[in-house]
């Protein structure tokens, strides 16, 4: 407890990055993104909930909020002077920028994941993947940093630069201050979040889900990838899946914008992420739009998923 009238010292995001010895231009990128998120929050709170009249590279109807969040991030990254290229779930091409001196970075992102949940007031998020240099079409293992911002009842930011996973909360001055360092996933069991239509699951996944239920896992699925992953990270246990489905062998979630950054964070926290056959981070992307099935969370639950899928060969 501090003295009456004194304020508890809070470590903000920039200070934390500096303390951890993160490279100067990478700090720049991460801080620009954290600033952008404040404008995204504002558009979520007050913006137009309607459609934009356009569609993204998956043929999904874009909402005005998707397009606005994308523009906010794109502008920040461009103006940072240290972003060589960027690609987003809401853009059909890789965009290249001129960089100033020093190290430059490339960013793949989902500006507003779960945007269709805003009108029913559920939690949504921004997901970010960062590579060194001017190429974003690399295996997730090559990432130098990943982060997400979760817009829930509170706003939190979770990042890793390959040196553990750290959680920040937004304070009343709209600054991100440290909540906890070195978040870990080391518990077993607990919760499961199964995405996709259950009647389209293959026999391996169906048996796996039955085994989770028999072992007492509780169902926890919000429909938003960011809050669902955040729950596993902060509870330190559990499993999220969006598996391969009958008629949809690559599942739904996007490798560059959603799976690689979350797999990086979850592995950094001591968990695992697999497409059922191999680690997500080792998948060679064949295009910016690539999707993959995913089983992500505590190591034991991911290993069990791989076992069921291997036994049924599907
Ligand atoms: O962008 C993908 C997403 O909205 C994720 O946030 C979420 O996990 C998933 O889709 C939900 O998909 P479905 O509506 O098929 O359960
Ligand atoms: Mn998304």
mmCIF file with all atom_site columns, N, CA and C in Angstrom, residues 10-20 30-31 34 147-151 154-161 164-171 175-183 230 234:
data_model
loop_
_atom_site.group_PDB
_atom_site.id
_atom_site.type_symbol
_atom_site.label_atom_id
_atom_site.label_alt_id
_atom_site.label_comp_id
_atom_site.label_asym_id
_atom_site.label_entity_id
_atom_site.label_seq_id
_atom_site.pdbx_PDB_ins_code
_atom_site.Cartn_x
_atom_site.Cartn_y
_atom_site.Cartn_z
_atom_site.occupancy
_atom_site.B_iso_or_equiv
_atom_site.pdbx_formal_charge
_atom_site.auth_seq_id
_atom_site.auth_comp_id
_atom_site.auth_asym_id
_atom_site.auth_atom_id
_atom_site.pdbx_PDB_model_num
ATOM 1   N N  . UNK A 1 10  ? 3.404   2.766   -12.209 1.00 0.00 ? 10  UNK A N  1
ATOM 2   C CA . UNK A 1 10  ? 2.957   1.763   -13.175 1.00 0.00 ? 10  UNK A CA 1
ATOM 3   C C  . UNK A 1 10  ? 3.944   1.706   -14.342 1.00 0.00 ? 10  UNK A C  1
ATOM 4   N N  . UNK A 1 11  ? 4.308   0.506   -14.760 1.00 0.00 ? 11  UNK A N  1
ATOM 5   C CA . UNK A 1 11  ? 5.193   0.356   -15.921 1.00 0.00 ? 11  UNK A CA 1
ATOM 6   C C  . UNK A 1 11  ? 4.345   0.403   -17.177 1.00 0.00 ? 11  UNK A C  1
ATOM 7   N N  . UNK A 1 12  ? 4.644   1.372   -18.042 1.00 0.00 ? 12  UNK A N  1
ATOM 8   C CA . UNK A 1 12  ? 3.855   1.409   -19.276 1.00 0.00 ? 12  UNK A CA 1
ATOM 9   C C  . UNK A 1 12  ? 4.523   0.555   -20.358 1.00 0.00 ? 12  UNK A C  1
ATOM 10  N N  . UNK A 1 13  ? 3.819   0.424   -21.463 1.00 0.00 ? 13  UNK A N  1
ATOM 11  C CA . UNK A 1 13  ? 4.254   -0.514  -22.512 1.00 0.00 ? 13  UNK A CA 1
ATOM 12  C C  . UNK A 1 13  ? 5.647   -0.168  -23.043 1.00 0.00 ? 13  UNK A C  1
ATOM 13  N N  . UNK A 1 14  ? 5.883   1.100   -23.356 1.00 0.00 ? 14  UNK A N  1
ATOM 14  C CA . UNK A 1 14  ? 7.177   1.496   -23.935 1.00 0.00 ? 14  UNK A CA 1
ATOM 15  C C  . UNK A 1 14  ? 8.330   1.205   -22.964 1.00 0.00 ? 14  UNK A C  1
ATOM 16  N N  . UNK A 1 15  ? 8.110   1.557   -21.707 1.00 0.00 ? 15  UNK A N  1
ATOM 17  C CA . UNK A 1 15  ? 9.143   1.313   -20.697 1.00 0.00 ? 15  UNK A CA 1
ATOM 18  C C  . UNK A 1 15  ? 9.444   -0.189  -20.585 1.00 0.00 ? 15  UNK A C  1
ATOM 19  N N  . UNK A 1 16  ? 8.373   -0.981  -20.609 1.00 0.00 ? 16  UNK A N  1
ATOM 20  C CA . UNK A 1 16  ? 8.546   -2.428  -20.500 1.00 0.00 ? 16  UNK A CA 1
ATOM 21  C C  . UNK A 1 16  ? 9.365   -2.969  -21.671 1.00 0.00 ? 16  UNK A C  1
ATOM 22  N N  . UNK A 1 17  ? 9.058   -2.487  -22.865 1.00 0.00 ? 17  UNK A N  1
ATOM 23  C CA . UNK A 1 17  ? 9.783   -2.942  -24.059 1.00 0.00 ? 17  UNK A CA 1
ATOM 24  C C  . UNK A 1 17  ? 11.260  -2.551  -23.955 1.00 0.00 ? 17  UNK A C  1
ATOM 25  N N  . UNK A 1 18  ? 11.503  -1.327  -23.478 1.00 0.00 ? 18  UNK A N  1
ATOM 26  C CA . UNK A 1 18  ? 12.899  -0.864  -23.324 1.00 0.00 ? 18  UNK A CA 1
ATOM 27  C C  . UNK A 1 18  ? 13.632  -1.707  -22.286 1.00 0.00 ? 18  UNK A C  1
ATOM 28  N N  . UNK A 1 19  ? 12.947  -1.944  -21.159 1.00 0.00 ? 19  UNK A N  1
ATOM 29  C CA . UNK A 1 19  ? 13.574  -2.737  -20.084 1.00 0.00 ? 19  UNK A CA 1
ATOM 30  C C  . UNK A 1 19  ? 13.955  -4.132  -20.562 1.00 0.00 ? 19  UNK A C  1
ATOM 31  N N  . UNK A 1 20  ? 13.148  -4.658  -21.491 1.00 0.00 ? 20  UNK A N  1
ATOM 32  C CA . UNK A 1 20  ? 13.393  -6.015  -21.984 1.00 0.00 ? 20  UNK A CA 1
ATOM 33  C C  . UNK A 1 20  ? 14.403  -6.028  -23.124 1.00 0.00 ? 20  UNK A C  1
ATOM 34  N N  . UNK A 1 30  ? 5.391   -1.533  -32.307 1.00 0.00 ? 30  UNK A N  1
ATOM 35  C CA . UNK A 1 30  ? 4.461   -2.024  -31.280 1.00 0.00 ? 30  UNK A CA 1
ATOM 36  C C  . UNK A 1 30  ? 3.709   -0.843  -30.645 1.00 0.00 ? 30  UNK A C  1
ATOM 37  N N  . UNK A 1 31  ? 4.424   0.239   -30.384 1.00 0.00 ? 31  UNK A N  1
ATOM 38  C CA . UNK A 1 31  ? 3.770   1.402   -29.759 1.00 0.00 ? 31  UNK A CA 1
ATOM 39  C C  . UNK A 1 31  ? 2.814   2.096   -30.732 1.00 0.00 ? 31  UNK A C  1
ATOM 40  N N  . UNK A 1 34  ? -0.260  0.117   -30.610 1.00 0.00 ? 34  UNK A N  1
ATOM 41  C CA . UNK A 1 34  ? -1.016  0.336   -29.369 1.00 0.00 ? 34  UNK A CA 1
ATOM 42  C C  . UNK A 1 34  ? -1.740  1.685   -29.422 1.00 0.00 ? 34  UNK A C  1
ATOM 43  N N  . UNK A 1 147 ? 1.097   -9.901  -31.059 1.00 0.00 ? 147 UNK A N  1
ATOM 44  C CA . UNK A 1 147 ? 0.320   -9.263  -29.990 1.00 0.00 ? 147 UNK A CA 1
ATOM 45  C C  . UNK A 1 147 ? -1.162  -9.274  -30.338 1.00 0.00 ? 147 UNK A C  1
ATOM 46  N N  . UNK A 1 148 ? -1.980  -9.055  -29.330 1.00 0.00 ? 148 UNK A N  1
ATOM 47  C CA . UNK A 1 148 ? -3.391  -8.778  -29.604 1.00 0.00 ? 148 UNK A CA 1
ATOM 48  C C  . UNK A 1 148 ? -3.881  -7.745  -28.610 1.00 0.00 ? 148 UNK A C  1
ATOM 49  N N  . UNK A 1 149 ? -4.936  -7.062  -29.029 1.00 0.00 ? 149 UNK A N  1
ATOM 50  C CA . UNK A 1 149 ? -5.613  -6.134  -28.124 1.00 0.00 ? 149 UNK A CA 1
ATOM 51  C C  . UNK A 1 149 ? -7.041  -6.639  -28.015 1.00 0.00 ? 149 UNK A C  1
ATOM 52  N N  . UNK A 1 150 ? -7.510  -6.799  -26.807 1.00 0.00 ? 150 UNK A N  1
ATOM 53  C CA . UNK A 1 150 ? -8.854  -7.326  -26.578 1.00 0.00 ? 150 UNK A CA 1
ATOM 54  C C  . UNK A 1 150 ? -9.756  -6.196  -26.092 1.00 0.00 ? 150 UNK A C  1
ATOM 55  N N  . UNK A 1 151 ? -10.821 -5.953  -26.847 1.00 0.00 ? 151 UNK A N  1
ATOM 56  C CA . UNK A 1 151 ? -11.783 -4.916  -26.476 1.00 0.00 ? 151 UNK A CA 1
ATOM 57  C C  . UNK A 1 151 ? -12.966 -5.609  -25.809 1.00 0.00 ? 151 UNK A C  1
ATOM 58  N N  . UNK A 1 154 ? -13.059 -4.557  -20.225 1.00 0.00 ? 154 UNK A N  1
ATOM 59  C CA . UNK A 1 154 ? -11.823 -3.781  -20.080 1.00 0.00 ? 154 UNK A CA 1
ATOM 60  C C  . UNK A 1 154 ? -11.021 -3.962  -21.359 1.00 0.00 ? 154 UNK A C  1
ATOM 61  N N  . UNK A 1 155 ? -10.063 -3.075  -21.593 1.00 0.00 ? 155 UNK A N  1
ATOM 62  C CA . UNK A 1 155 ? -9.195  -3.251  -22.764 1.00 0.00 ? 155 UNK A CA 1
ATOM 63  C C  . UNK A 1 155 ? -7.847  -3.775  -22.285 1.00 0.00 ? 155 UNK A C  1
ATOM 64  N N  . UNK A 1 156 ? -7.408  -4.879  -22.866 1.00 0.00 ? 156 UNK A N  1
ATOM 65  C CA . UNK A 1 156 ? -6.096  -5.424  -22.502 1.00 0.00 ? 156 UNK A CA 1
ATOM 66  C C  . UNK A 1 156 ? -5.254  -5.637  -23.749 1.00 0.00 ? 156 UNK A C  1
ATOM 67  N N  . UNK A 1 157 ? -3.950  -5.594  -23.546 1.00 0.00 ? 157 UNK A N  1
ATOM 68  C CA . UNK A 1 157 ? -3.001  -5.800  -24.651 1.00 0.00 ? 157 UNK A CA 1
ATOM 69  C C  . UNK A 1 157 ? -2.036  -6.887  -24.187 1.00 0.00 ? 157 UNK A C  1
ATOM 70  N N  . UNK A 1 158 ? -1.819  -7.872  -25.037 1.00 0.00 ? 158 UNK A N  1
ATOM 71  C CA . UNK A 1 158 ? -0.925  -8.973  -24.700 1.00 0.00 ? 158 UNK A CA 1
ATOM 72  C C  . UNK A 1 158 ? 0.126   -9.058  -25.799 1.00 0.00 ? 158 UNK A C  1
ATOM 73  N N  . UNK A 1 159 ? 1.413   -9.065  -25.435 1.00 0.00 ? 159 UNK A N  1
ATOM 74  C CA . UNK A 1 159 ? 2.443   -9.131  -26.477 1.00 0.00 ? 159 UNK A CA 1
ATOM 75  C C  . UNK A 1 159 ? 3.544   -10.104 -26.098 1.00 0.00 ? 159 UNK A C  1
ATOM 76  N N  . UNK A 1 160 ? 4.265   -10.538 -27.128 1.00 0.00 ? 160 UNK A N  1
ATOM 77  C CA . UNK A 1 160 ? 5.505   -11.278 -26.911 1.00 0.00 ? 160 UNK A CA 1
ATOM 78  C C  . UNK A 1 160 ? 6.491   -10.881 -27.994 1.00 0.00 ? 160 UNK A C  1
ATOM 79  N N  . UNK A 1 161 ? 7.750   -10.697 -27.604 1.00 0.00 ? 161 UNK A N  1
ATOM 80  C CA . UNK A 1 161 ? 8.812   -10.507 -28.594 1.00 0.00 ? 161 UNK A CA 1
ATOM 81  C C  . UNK A 1 161 ? 9.747   -11.726 -28.538 1.00 0.00 ? 161 UNK A C  1
ATOM 82  N N  . UNK A 1 164 ? 8.794   -14.426 -23.503 1.00 0.00 ? 164 UNK A N  1
ATOM 83  C CA . UNK A 1 164 ? 7.644   -14.549 -22.606 1.00 0.00 ? 164 UNK A CA 1
ATOM 84  C C  . UNK A 1 164 ? 6.458   -13.736 -23.106 1.00 0.00 ? 164 UNK A C  1
ATOM 85  N N  . UNK A 1 165 ? 5.352   -13.897 -22.398 1.00 0.00 ? 165 UNK A N  1
ATOM 86  C CA . UNK A 1 165 ? 4.097   -13.242 -22.783 1.00 0.00 ? 165 UNK A CA 1
ATOM 87  C C  . UNK A 1 165 ? 3.694   -12.297 -21.655 1.00 0.00 ? 165 UNK A C  1
ATOM 88  N N  . UNK A 1 166 ? 3.358   -11.068 -22.018 1.00 0.00 ? 166 UNK A N  1
ATOM 89  C CA . UNK A 1 166 ? 3.110   -10.044 -21.000 1.00 0.00 ? 166 UNK A CA 1
ATOM 90  C C  . UNK A 1 166 ? 1.757   -9.367  -21.239 1.00 0.00 ? 166 UNK A C  1
ATOM 91  N N  . UNK A 1 167 ? 1.052   -9.152  -20.139 1.00 0.00 ? 167 UNK A N  1
ATOM 92  C CA . UNK A 1 167 ? -0.300  -8.586  -20.236 1.00 0.00 ? 167 UNK A CA 1
ATOM 93  C C  . UNK A 1 167 ? -0.326  -7.153  -19.704 1.00 0.00 ? 167 UNK A C  1
ATOM 94  N N  . UNK A 1 168 ? -0.975  -6.269  -20.466 1.00 0.00 ? 168 UNK A N  1
ATOM 95  C CA . UNK A 1 168 ? -1.147  -4.869  -20.082 1.00 0.00 ? 168 UNK A CA 1
ATOM 96  C C  . UNK A 1 168 ? -2.634  -4.528  -20.053 1.00 0.00 ? 168 UNK A C  1
ATOM 97  N N  . UNK A 1 169 ? -3.003  -3.600  -19.179 1.00 0.00 ? 169 UNK A N  1
ATOM 98  C CA . UNK A 1 169 ? -4.392  -3.151  -19.137 1.00 0.00 ? 169 UNK A CA 1
ATOM 99  C C  . UNK A 1 169 ? -4.437  -1.662  -19.418 1.00 0.00 ? 169 UNK A C  1
ATOM 100 N N  . UNK A 1 170 ? -5.529  -1.230  -20.019 1.00 0.00 ? 170 UNK A N  1
ATOM 101 C CA . UNK A 1 170 ? -5.644  0.206   -20.289 1.00 0.00 ? 170 UNK A CA 1
ATOM 102 C C  . UNK A 1 170 ? -6.154  0.920   -19.034 1.00 0.00 ? 170 UNK A C  1
ATOM 103 N N  . UNK A 1 171 ? -5.451  1.981   -18.633 1.00 0.00 ? 171 UNK A N  1
ATOM 104 C CA . UNK A 1 171 ? -5.889  2.715   -17.438 1.00 0.00 ? 171 UNK A CA 1
ATOM 105 C C  . UNK A 1 171 ? -6.802  3.890   -17.817 1.00 0.00 ? 171 UNK A C  1
ATOM 106 N N  . UNK A 1 175 ? -3.643  4.708   -21.131 1.00 0.00 ? 175 UNK A N  1
ATOM 107 C CA . UNK A 1 175 ? -2.274  4.188   -21.291 1.00 0.00 ? 175 UNK A CA 1
ATOM 108 C C  . UNK A 1 175 ? -2.321  2.693   -20.969 1.00 0.00 ? 175 UNK A C  1
ATOM 109 N N  . UNK A 1 176 ? -1.452  1.944   -21.656 1.00 0.00 ? 176 UNK A N  1
ATOM 110 C CA . UNK A 1 176 ? -1.350  0.518   -21.337 1.00 0.00 ? 176 UNK A CA 1
ATOM 111 C C  . UNK A 1 176 ? -0.302  0.332   -20.248 1.00 0.00 ? 176 UNK A C  1
ATOM 112 N N  . UNK A 1 177 ? -0.726  -0.195  -19.108 1.00 0.00 ? 177 UNK A N  1
ATOM 113 C CA . UNK A 1 177 ? 0.221   -0.429  -18.010 1.00 0.00 ? 177 UNK A CA 1
ATOM 114 C C  . UNK A 1 177 ? 0.265   -1.921  -17.664 1.00 0.00 ? 177 UNK A C  1
ATOM 115 N N  . UNK A 1 178 ? 1.416   -2.318  -17.169 1.00 0.00 ? 178 UNK A N  1
ATOM 116 C CA . UNK A 1 178 ? 1.682   -3.745  -16.930 1.00 0.00 ? 178 UNK A CA 1
ATOM 117 C C  . UNK A 1 178 ? 0.717   -4.349  -15.912 1.00 0.00 ? 178 UNK A C  1
ATOM 118 N N  . UNK A 1 179 ? 0.118   -5.478  -16.289 1.00 0.00 ? 179 UNK A N  1
ATOM 119 C CA . UNK A 1 179 ? -0.724  -6.238  -15.357 1.00 0.00 ? 179 UNK A CA 1
ATOM 120 C C  . UNK A 1 179 ? 0.063   -7.443  -14.844 1.00 0.00 ? 179 UNK A C  1
ATOM 121 N N  . UNK A 1 180 ? 0.620   -8.217  -15.786 1.00 0.00 ? 180 UNK A N  1
ATOM 122 C CA . UNK A 1 180 ? 1.453   -9.346  -15.362 1.00 0.00 ? 180 UNK A CA 1
ATOM 123 C C  . UNK A 1 180 ? 2.459   -9.718  -16.439 1.00 0.00 ? 180 UNK A C  1
ATOM 124 N N  . UNK A 1 181 ? 3.636   -10.146 -15.981 1.00 0.00 ? 181 UNK A N  1
ATOM 125 C CA . UNK A 1 181 ? 4.696   -10.618 -16.867 1.00 0.00 ? 181 UNK A CA 1
ATOM 126 C C  . UNK A 1 181 ? 4.673   -12.135 -16.904 1.00 0.00 ? 181 UNK A C  1
ATOM 127 N N  . UNK A 1 182 ? 5.210   -12.685 -17.978 1.00 0.00 ? 182 UNK A N  1
ATOM 128 C CA . UNK A 1 182 ? 5.426   -14.136 -18.090 1.00 0.00 ? 182 UNK A CA 1
ATOM 129 C C  . UNK A 1 182 ? 4.174   -14.964 -17.792 1.00 0.00 ? 182 UNK A C  1
ATOM 130 N N  . UNK A 1 183 ? 3.152   -14.684 -18.555 1.00 0.00 ? 183 UNK A N  1
ATOM 131 C CA . UNK A 1 183 ? 1.909   -15.466 -18.473 1.00 0.00 ? 183 UNK A CA 1
ATOM 132 C C  . UNK A 1 183 ? 2.218   -16.894 -18.943 1.00 0.00 ? 183 UNK A C  1
ATOM 133 N N  . UNK A 1 230 ? -7.610  -15.430 -25.141 1.00 0.00 ? 230 UNK A N  1
ATOM 134 C CA . UNK A 1 230 ? -7.229  -14.696 -23.928 1.00 0.00 ? 230 UNK A CA 1
ATOM 135 C C  . UNK A 1 230 ? -7.666  -15.469 -22.669 1.00 0.00 ? 230 UNK A C  1
ATOM 136 N N  . UNK A 1 234 ? -5.065  -16.509 -19.830 1.00 0.00 ? 234 UNK A N  1
ATOM 137 C CA . UNK A 1 234 ? -5.165  -15.928 -18.486 1.00 0.00 ? 234 UNK A CA 1
ATOM 138 C C  . UNK A 1 234 ? -5.583  -16.954 -17.430 1.00 0.00 ? 234 UNK A C  1
#
